[in-house]
Amino acid sequence: MTRDFENDLLSQASRIKDIRNLVRQEYNSSSHQELRSLVNQTSDYAQDLFTISKDYSDKLDIAETTLSLVTDLTSHIIELETRLASHTPLIDDEQYIHRQLDDLNELDKQLQSIEKSIKELLTQSKQLGNDKLIRISEQLTSRWQQINSEINQRNRSIAQCLETHRSFETLYQQEGHILDNLQQRIETLEPIPTDPNKLRLMAKTVTV
């Protein structure tokens, strides 16, 4: 509707210009001063109307974009918060840990993809000067930052958990290898002799 009003004003611009030129050419005597003044005032008034209408129309466009961003971003933020809250505590299972890490990385990609829109929303809200929109924008920004912080914290925890798990796994394999070797050596031992000399020799063999 506002655009139609602007278009109507623009369509009258050439007519106003023609009238203004005609008055200047045909009614240039001092006796027509009042007429020229009236035409000039009308022309200026039309220009002012167009400027005001355009400013108003631009604000409406910004408001429409801002409200659309609020709706979309709120939906995205809620989805990310819900998925993050659904994560269960870490367990000693490397495959499970990797699955959770992959899911966190996917969440992080989605979160970063809306960062630009979050900043745009805050900027446009401030341009409109609407306190309610500014508060909503700041709240969404705060929630975005909280999710970002939580994802980073969980990534650090998972990295530490993986490092600990791999360290224990390496140690477990080393100890298992030692025990296997001992078991094999025990199985190859001869029956215990009654001769003290042979007993001493066998003891040395076991401890070597």
Coordinates of C-alpha atoms in Angstrom, one line a residue:
M1 CA 0.0 0.0 0.0
T2 CA 2.8 2.4 0.9
R3 CA 4.6 1.5 -2.4
D4 CA 1.4 2.4 -4.3
F5 CA 1.3 5.7 -2.6
E6 CA 5.0 6.4 -3.5
N7 CA 4.3 5.4 -7.1
D8 CA 1.3 7.8 -7.3
L9 CA 3.6 10.6 -6.0
L10 CA 6.2 9.8 -8.6
S11 CA 3.6 9.7 -11.4
Q12 CA 2.7 13.3 -10.4
A13 CA 6.3 14.4 -10.4
S14 CA 6.4 15.2 -14.1
R15 CA 3.1 17.0 -14.0
I16 CA 4.3 19.2 -11.1
K17 CA 7.5 19.9 -12.9
D18 CA 5.6 20.9 -16.1
I19 CA 3.3 23.2 -14.1
R20 CA 6.3 24.8 -12.3
N21 CA 8.1 25.5 -15.6
L22 CA 4.9 26.8 -17.2
V23 CA 4.3 29.2 -14.3
R24 CA 7.9 30.4 -14.5
Q25 CA 7.6 31.1 -18.2
E26 CA 4.1 32.4 -18.5
Y27 CA 3.6 34.1 -15.2
N28 CA 6.8 35.8 -14.4
S29 CA 5.5 39.2 -13.6
S30 CA 5.4 40.6 -10.1
S31 CA 1.6 40.3 -10.2
H32 CA 1.9 36.5 -10.3
Q33 CA 4.3 36.3 -7.4
E34 CA 1.6 34.7 -5.2
L35 CA 0.8 32.1 -7.9
R36 CA 4.5 31.2 -8.3
S37 CA 4.9 30.9 -4.6
L38 CA 1.9 28.6 -4.3
V39 CA 3.2 26.3 -7.1
N40 CA 6.6 26.2 -5.4
Q41 CA 5.0 25.3 -2.1
T42 CA 2.9 22.6 -3.7
S43 CA 6.0 21.1 -5.4
D44 CA 8.0 21.2 -2.2
Y45 CA 5.2 19.6 -0.3
A46 CA 4.9 16.8 -2.8
Q47 CA 8.7 16.2 -2.5
D48 CA 8.4 16.1 1.3
L49 CA 5.5 13.7 1.1
F50 CA 7.6 11.4 -1.1
T51 CA 10.6 11.5 1.3
I52 CA 8.5 10.8 4.3
S53 CA 6.7 8.0 2.5
K54 CA 9.9 6.4 1.4
D55 CA 11.4 6.6 4.9
Y56 CA 8.3 5.0 6.3
S57 CA 8.3 2.3 3.6
D58 CA 12.0 1.5 4.3
K59 CA 11.2 1.1 8.0
L60 CA 8.3 -1.2 7.2
D61 CA 10.7 -3.3 5.1
I62 CA 13.2 -3.5 7.9
A63 CA 10.5 -4.3 10.4
E64 CA 9.2 -7.1 8.1
T65 CA 12.7 -8.6 7.7
T66 CA 13.3 -8.3 11.5
L67 CA 10.1 -10.1 12.5
S68 CA 10.9 -12.8 10.0
L69 CA 14.4 -13.2 11.4
V70 CA 12.9 -13.4 14.9
T71 CA 10.6 -16.2 13.9
D72 CA 13.3 -18.2 12.0
L73 CA 16.1 -17.7 14.6
T74 CA 13.8 -18.5 17.5
S75 CA 13.0 -21.8 15.8
H76 CA 16.6 -22.6 15.1
I77 CA 17.7 -21.7 18.7
I78 CA 15.1 -23.9 20.2
E79 CA 16.0 -26.8 18.0
L80 CA 19.7 -26.5 18.9
E81 CA 19.0 -26.2 22.6
T82 CA 16.8 -29.3 22.5
R83 CA 19.4 -31.4 20.7
L84 CA 22.1 -30.2 23.0
A85 CA 20.0 -31.1 26.1
S86 CA 19.3 -34.6 24.7
H87 CA 23.0 -35.6 24.9
T88 CA 23.6 -38.2 27.5
P89 CA 26.7 -38.2 29.8
L90 CA 29.9 -39.7 28.2
I91 CA 30.6 -43.3 28.8
D92 CA 33.7 -45.4 28.3
D93 CA 32.9 -46.4 24.7
E94 CA 35.1 -44.8 22.0
Q95 CA 32.5 -45.4 19.2
Y96 CA 29.8 -43.6 21.3
I97 CA 32.2 -40.8 22.1
H98 CA 32.9 -40.3 18.4
R99 CA 29.2 -40.3 17.6
Q100 CA 28.6 -37.6 20.1
L101 CA 31.6 -35.6 18.8
D102 CA 30.2 -35.9 15.3
D103 CA 26.8 -34.7 16.5
L104 CA 28.4 -31.7 18.3
N105 CA 30.3 -30.8 15.2
E106 CA 27.0 -30.8 13.2
L107 CA 25.4 -28.7 15.8
D108 CA 28.3 -26.3 15.7
K109 CA 28.0 -25.9 11.9
Q110 CA 24.3 -25.1 12.2
L111 CA 25.0 -22.6 15.0
Q112 CA 27.7 -20.8 13.0
S113 CA 25.4 -20.7 10.0
I114 CA 23.0 -18.4 11.8
E115 CA 25.6 -16.1 13.4
K116 CA 25.3 -13.6 10.6
S117 CA 21.5 -13.5 10.9
I118 CA 21.8 -13.0 14.7
K119 CA 24.0 -10.0 14.2
E120 CA 21.8 -8.7 11.4
L121 CA 18.7 -9.0 13.7
L122 CA 20.4 -7.0 16.4
T123 CA 21.5 -4.3 14.0
Q124 CA 18.0 -3.9 12.4
S125 CA 16.3 -3.9 15.8
K126 CA 18.5 -1.0 16.9
Q127 CA 17.8 0.8 13.6
L128 CA 14.0 0.6 14.2
G129 CA 14.6 1.8 17.8
N130 CA 11.9 -0.6 19.1
D131 CA 12.8 -1.5 22.7
K132 CA 10.8 -4.8 22.6
L133 CA 12.5 -6.0 19.4
I134 CA 15.9 -5.0 20.9
R135 CA 15.3 -7.0 24.0
I136 CA 14.2 -10.1 22.0
S137 CA 17.3 -9.7 19.8
E138 CA 19.6 -9.5 22.8
Q139 CA 17.9 -12.5 24.3
L140 CA 18.4 -14.6 21.2
T141 CA 22.0 -13.4 20.9
S142 CA 22.6 -14.4 24.5
R143 CA 21.1 -17.8 23.9
W144 CA 23.2 -18.2 20.8
Q145 CA 26.3 -17.4 22.8
Q146 CA 25.3 -19.9 25.5
I147 CA 24.9 -22.7 23.0
N148 CA 28.2 -21.8 21.4
S149 CA 30.0 -21.9 24.8
E150 CA 28.3 -25.2 25.8
I151 CA 29.4 -26.8 22.5
N152 CA 33.0 -25.7 22.9
Q153 CA 33.0 -26.9 26.5
R154 CA 31.7 -30.3 25.5
N155 CA 34.2 -30.6 22.7
R156 CA 37.0 -30.0 25.1
S157 CA 35.6 -32.6 27.5
I158 CA 35.3 -35.2 24.7
A159 CA 38.8 -34.5 23.5
Q160 CA 40.1 -35.0 27.1
C161 CA 38.0 -38.2 27.4
L162 CA 39.3 -39.6 24.2
E163 CA 42.9 -38.8 25.2
T164 CA 42.3 -40.6 28.6
H165 CA 40.6 -43.5 27.0
R166 CA 43.4 -44.0 24.5
S167 CA 46.1 -43.7 27.2
F168 CA 44.4 -46.4 29.3
E169 CA 43.8 -48.6 26.2
T170 CA 47.5 -48.4 25.4
L171 CA 48.4 -49.3 29.0
Y172 CA 45.9 -52.1 29.0
Q173 CA 47.4 -53.6 25.8
Q174 CA 50.9 -53.4 27.2
E175 CA 49.9 -55.0 30.5
G176 CA 48.0 -57.7 28.6
H177 CA 51.0 -58.4 26.4
I178 CA 53.2 -58.8 29.5
L179 CA 50.7 -61.2 31.2
D180 CA 50.4 -63.2 28.0
N181 CA 54.2 -63.7 27.9
L182 CA 54.2 -64.7 31.5
Q183 CA 51.4 -67.2 30.9
Q184 CA 53.3 -68.7 28.0
R185 CA 56.5 -69.0 30.0
I186 CA 54.6 -70.6 32.9
E187 CA 53.0 -73.1 30.6
T188 CA 56.4 -74.2 29.3
L189 CA 57.9 -74.8 32.7
E190 CA 58.9 -78.4 33.6
P191 CA 57.5 -80.1 36.7
I192 CA 58.9 -78.8 39.9
P193 CA 62.0 -80.9 40.8
T194 CA 63.1 -81.9 44.2
D195 CA 66.8 -81.2 43.6
P196 CA 67.7 -77.8 45.2
N197 CA 70.1 -76.9 42.4
K198 CA 67.4 -77.4 39.8
L199 CA 65.0 -75.4 41.8
R200 CA 67.4 -72.5 41.9
L201 CA 67.9 -72.7 38.1
M202 CA 64.2 -72.8 37.5
A203 CA 63.7 -69.8 39.7
K204 CA 66.2 -67.8 37.7
T205 CA 64.4 -68.9 34.5
V206 CA 61.0 -67.6 35.7
T207 CA 62.4 -64.2 36.9
V208 CA 64.5 -63.5 33.8

